[in-house]
Amino acid sequence: MAFILGSGSPRRLELLAQLGITPDEVRAPDIDETPQKAELPRAYCSRIAREKVLAVRADDEDLVLCADTTVALGRRILGKPASAGEAAEFLLALSGRRHRVITAIALRRGNKIWQRDVVSQVRMKRLSDPELNSYLASNDWQGKAGGYAIQGPAGALIPWISGSFTGIVGLPLAETANMLQAAGYPLHKEVSE
């Protein structure tokens, strides 16, 4: 049995390492992540995680883990900004407000799929122009849903969260560990003396 991480995210690799897991292989799926018309953020996130896990090539006995993280402001999905201008637009929309960060995880072995969504609440402080410009200049917004990553410099802009910190980063560890155990992955190996 091989354990395959279906993600190109270095953060997900780091988070799995916190569980003592090093994937046998990393295979980032190539799927269309465009939201469907009128699709709500949580349904979108779940669908993308499921499509990712189904897109990863694996043998029937292999375990494949995929995840998707979405930043939701009301019914609006804030994906990965394509430019600094779009990142600024996202950050100004989030400034001084609460929003949700949804991470959907999907685990597959053969035809069986385990899936779970974890929703956290996040409040971003009201951003001053110097804070916004400094953050944009750091380029930390690149490749990040909503244009920020809580574990980077943007952590200074987030005074409050409710939920899973690791879920906000991109892989909720408690829920991931539970799913791996449900799928029969030997998470806690016997310690011999």
CSV table of C-alpha atoms in Angstrom, one decimal:
chain,number,residue,atom,x,y,z
A,1,MET,CA,0.0,0.0,0.0
A,2,ALA,CA,1.4,3.4,-1.0
A,3,PHE,CA,0.3,6.7,0.6
A,4,ILE,CA,-0.1,9.3,-2.1
A,5,LEU,CA,-0.5,13.0,-1.4
A,6,GLY,CA,-2.6,14.5,-4.3
A,7,SER,CA,-1.3,18.1,-3.8
A,8,GLY,CA,1.5,20.3,-5.0
A,9,SER,CA,1.2,22.3,-1.8
A,10,PRO,CA,4.4,22.5,0.3
A,11,ARG,CA,2.2,23.5,3.3
A,12,ARG,CA,0.3,20.2,3.1
A,13,LEU,CA,3.6,18.3,3.1
A,14,GLU,CA,4.7,20.2,6.2
A,15,LEU,CA,1.4,19.5,7.9
A,16,LEU,CA,1.5,15.8,7.2
A,17,ALA,CA,5.0,15.7,8.6
A,18,GLN,CA,3.5,17.0,11.9
A,19,LEU,CA,1.6,13.7,12.0
A,20,GLY,CA,4.9,11.8,11.3
A,21,ILE,CA,3.8,11.0,7.7
A,22,THR,CA,6.0,11.3,4.6
A,23,PRO,CA,4.0,10.4,1.5
A,24,ASP,CA,5.4,7.6,-0.7
A,25,GLU,CA,4.6,9.8,-3.7
A,26,VAL,CA,3.2,13.3,-4.4
A,27,ARG,CA,1.0,13.6,-7.4
A,28,ALA,CA,-0.7,16.9,-7.9
A,29,PRO,CA,-3.9,16.5,-9.9
A,30,ASP,CA,-4.6,18.7,-12.9
A,31,ILE,CA,-8.3,19.6,-12.8
A,32,ASP,CA,-10.5,22.6,-13.7
A,33,GLU,CA,-11.1,24.5,-10.5
A,34,THR,CA,-13.6,27.0,-11.9
A,35,PRO,CA,-16.7,27.4,-9.7
A,36,GLN,CA,-20.0,26.5,-11.3
A,37,LYS,CA,-22.7,29.1,-11.8
A,38,ALA,CA,-24.2,30.0,-8.4
A,39,GLU,CA,-22.2,27.3,-6.6
A,40,LEU,CA,-21.9,28.0,-2.9
A,41,PRO,CA,-18.4,28.0,-1.3
A,42,ARG,CA,-18.8,24.9,0.8
A,43,ALA,CA,-20.3,22.8,-2.0
A,44,TYR,CA,-17.6,24.1,-4.4
A,45,CYS,CA,-14.8,23.1,-2.0
A,46,SER,CA,-16.2,19.6,-1.4
A,47,ARG,CA,-16.7,19.1,-5.2
A,48,ILE,CA,-13.1,20.2,-5.9
A,49,ALA,CA,-11.6,17.9,-3.2
A,50,ARG,CA,-13.6,15.0,-4.6
A,51,GLU,CA,-12.6,15.7,-8.2
A,52,LYS,CA,-9.0,16.0,-7.2
A,53,VAL,CA,-9.0,12.6,-5.3
A,54,LEU,CA,-10.7,10.9,-8.3
A,55,ALA,CA,-8.1,12.4,-10.8
A,56,VAL,CA,-5.0,11.0,-9.0
A,57,ARG,CA,-3.8,7.8,-10.6
A,58,ALA,CA,-3.4,5.0,-8.0
A,59,ASP,CA,-3.6,1.3,-7.5
A,60,ASP,CA,-6.7,-0.1,-5.7
A,61,GLU,CA,-4.8,-0.7,-2.4
A,62,ASP,CA,-3.2,2.8,-2.4
A,63,LEU,CA,-4.4,5.6,-0.2
A,64,VAL,CA,-4.8,9.0,-1.9
A,65,LEU,CA,-5.3,12.1,0.1
A,66,CYS,CA,-6.4,15.4,-1.5
A,67,ALA,CA,-7.7,18.7,-0.1
A,68,ASP,CA,-9.0,22.0,-1.2
A,69,THR,CA,-9.1,25.2,0.7
A,70,THR,CA,-11.5,28.0,-0.1
A,71,VAL,CA,-11.9,31.5,1.4
A,72,ALA,CA,-15.6,32.5,1.5
A,73,LEU,CA,-16.9,36.0,2.0
A,74,GLY,CA,-20.6,35.4,2.4
A,75,ARG,CA,-21.6,33.5,-0.8
A,76,ARG,CA,-18.5,34.7,-2.7
A,77,ILE,CA,-15.6,32.4,-3.4
A,78,LEU,CA,-12.2,34.1,-3.2
A,79,GLY,CA,-9.8,31.9,-5.1
A,80,LYS,CA,-6.1,32.4,-5.7
A,81,PRO,CA,-5.6,35.9,-7.1
A,82,ALA,CA,-4.1,36.2,-10.6
A,83,SER,CA,-2.4,39.5,-9.9
A,84,ALA,CA,-1.4,41.9,-7.1
A,85,GLY,CA,-4.4,44.0,-8.1
A,86,GLU,CA,-6.8,41.1,-7.6
A,87,ALA,CA,-5.0,40.3,-4.3
A,88,ALA,CA,-5.5,43.9,-3.1
A,89,GLU,CA,-9.2,43.7,-4.1
A,90,PHE,CA,-9.6,40.5,-2.0
A,91,LEU,CA,-7.7,41.9,1.0
A,92,LEU,CA,-9.7,45.1,0.9
A,93,ALA,CA,-12.9,43.1,0.8
A,94,LEU,CA,-11.7,41.0,3.9
A,95,SER,CA,-10.4,44.1,5.7
A,96,GLY,CA,-12.1,44.5,9.1
A,97,ARG,CA,-14.5,41.6,8.5
A,98,ARG,CA,-15.1,38.0,9.4
A,99,HIS,CA,-15.0,35.4,6.7
A,100,ARG,CA,-14.9,31.6,6.5
A,101,VAL,CA,-12.1,29.4,5.4
A,102,ILE,CA,-13.3,26.0,4.3
A,103,THR,CA,-11.0,23.0,3.8
A,104,ALA,CA,-12.4,19.9,2.3
A,105,ILE,CA,-10.4,16.7,2.6
A,106,ALA,CA,-11.0,13.6,0.5
A,107,LEU,CA,-9.3,10.2,1.0
A,108,ARG,CA,-9.6,7.4,-1.5
A,109,ARG,CA,-8.7,3.7,-1.5
A,110,GLY,CA,-10.0,1.9,-4.6
A,111,ASN,CA,-13.7,2.9,-5.0
A,112,LYS,CA,-14.2,4.0,-1.4
A,113,ILE,CA,-14.0,7.7,-0.6
A,114,TRP,CA,-14.0,9.3,2.8
A,115,GLN,CA,-14.7,13.0,2.8
A,116,ARG,CA,-14.9,15.8,5.4
A,117,ASP,CA,-15.3,19.6,5.4
A,118,VAL,CA,-13.9,21.8,8.1
A,119,VAL,CA,-15.1,25.3,8.4
A,120,SER,CA,-13.3,28.0,10.4
A,121,GLN,CA,-14.1,31.6,11.1
A,122,VAL,CA,-11.4,34.2,10.6
A,123,ARG,CA,-11.4,38.0,11.3
A,124,MET,CA,-8.9,40.2,9.5
A,125,LYS,CA,-8.1,43.5,11.1
A,126,ARG,CA,-9.0,46.7,9.3
A,127,LEU,CA,-5.9,47.2,7.0
A,128,SER,CA,-4.1,50.5,6.7
A,129,ASP,CA,-2.7,51.4,3.3
A,130,PRO,CA,0.9,50.8,4.6
A,131,GLU,CA,-0.1,47.3,5.9
A,132,LEU,CA,-1.8,46.4,2.6
A,133,ASN,CA,1.0,47.7,0.5
A,134,SER,CA,3.7,46.0,2.6
A,135,TYR,CA,1.9,42.7,2.4
A,136,LEU,CA,1.4,42.9,-1.3
A,137,ALA,CA,5.1,43.8,-1.8
A,138,SER,CA,6.0,40.6,0.1
A,139,ASN,CA,4.4,38.5,-2.7
A,140,ASP,CA,3.2,36.1,0.0
A,141,TRP,CA,-0.3,36.4,-1.5
A,142,GLN,CA,0.7,34.5,-4.6
A,143,GLY,CA,-0.9,31.1,-4.9
A,144,LYS,CA,-3.0,31.6,-1.7
A,145,ALA,CA,-6.8,31.3,-1.6
A,146,GLY,CA,-8.2,34.7,-0.6
A,147,GLY,CA,-4.8,36.3,-1.2
A,148,TYR,CA,-3.2,35.5,2.1
A,149,ALA,CA,-1.7,32.7,4.2
A,150,ILE,CA,-2.2,32.8,8.0
A,151,GLN,CA,1.1,31.0,8.7
A,152,GLY,CA,3.1,33.7,6.9
A,153,PRO,CA,3.4,37.5,7.3
A,154,ALA,CA,-0.5,37.8,7.1
A,155,GLY,CA,-0.6,36.2,10.5
A,156,ALA,CA,-0.1,39.7,11.9
A,157,LEU,CA,-3.3,40.8,10.2
A,158,ILE,CA,-5.5,38.1,11.8
A,159,PRO,CA,-6.4,38.9,15.4
A,160,TRP,CA,-9.0,36.2,15.8
A,161,ILE,CA,-10.0,32.7,14.5
A,162,SER,CA,-12.5,30.2,15.6
A,163,GLY,CA,-12.0,26.6,14.3
A,164,SER,CA,-9.0,24.7,13.0
A,165,PHE,CA,-5.7,26.6,12.6
A,166,THR,CA,-4.3,23.8,10.5
A,167,GLY,CA,-7.5,23.7,8.5
A,168,ILE,CA,-7.0,27.4,7.7
A,169,VAL,CA,-3.4,26.6,6.6
A,170,GLY,CA,-4.7,23.9,4.3
A,171,LEU,CA,-5.0,20.5,6.0
A,172,PRO,CA,-7.0,20.1,9.2
A,173,LEU,CA,-4.8,17.6,11.1
A,174,ALA,CA,-7.3,16.2,13.7
A,175,GLU,CA,-9.9,15.4,11.0
A,176,THR,CA,-7.2,14.1,8.6
A,177,ALA,CA,-5.8,11.8,11.3
A,178,ASN,CA,-9.3,10.4,12.0
A,179,MET,CA,-10.0,9.7,8.4
A,180,LEU,CA,-6.6,8.0,7.9
A,181,GLN,CA,-7.3,5.8,10.9
A,182,ALA,CA,-10.8,5.0,9.5
A,183,ALA,CA,-9.2,3.9,6.3
A,184,GLY,CA,-6.8,1.6,8.1
A,185,TYR,CA,-3.7,3.7,7.8
A,186,PRO,CA,-1.2,2.8,10.6
A,187,LEU,CA,-1.0,6.3,12.0
A,188,HIS,CA,0.2,5.3,15.5
A,189,LYS,CA,2.8,2.6,15.2
A,190,GLU,CA,3.6,0.3,18.1
A,191,VAL,CA,6.7,1.4,19.9
A,192,SER,CA,9.1,-1.5,20.7
A,193,GLU,CA,11.5,-1.4,23.6
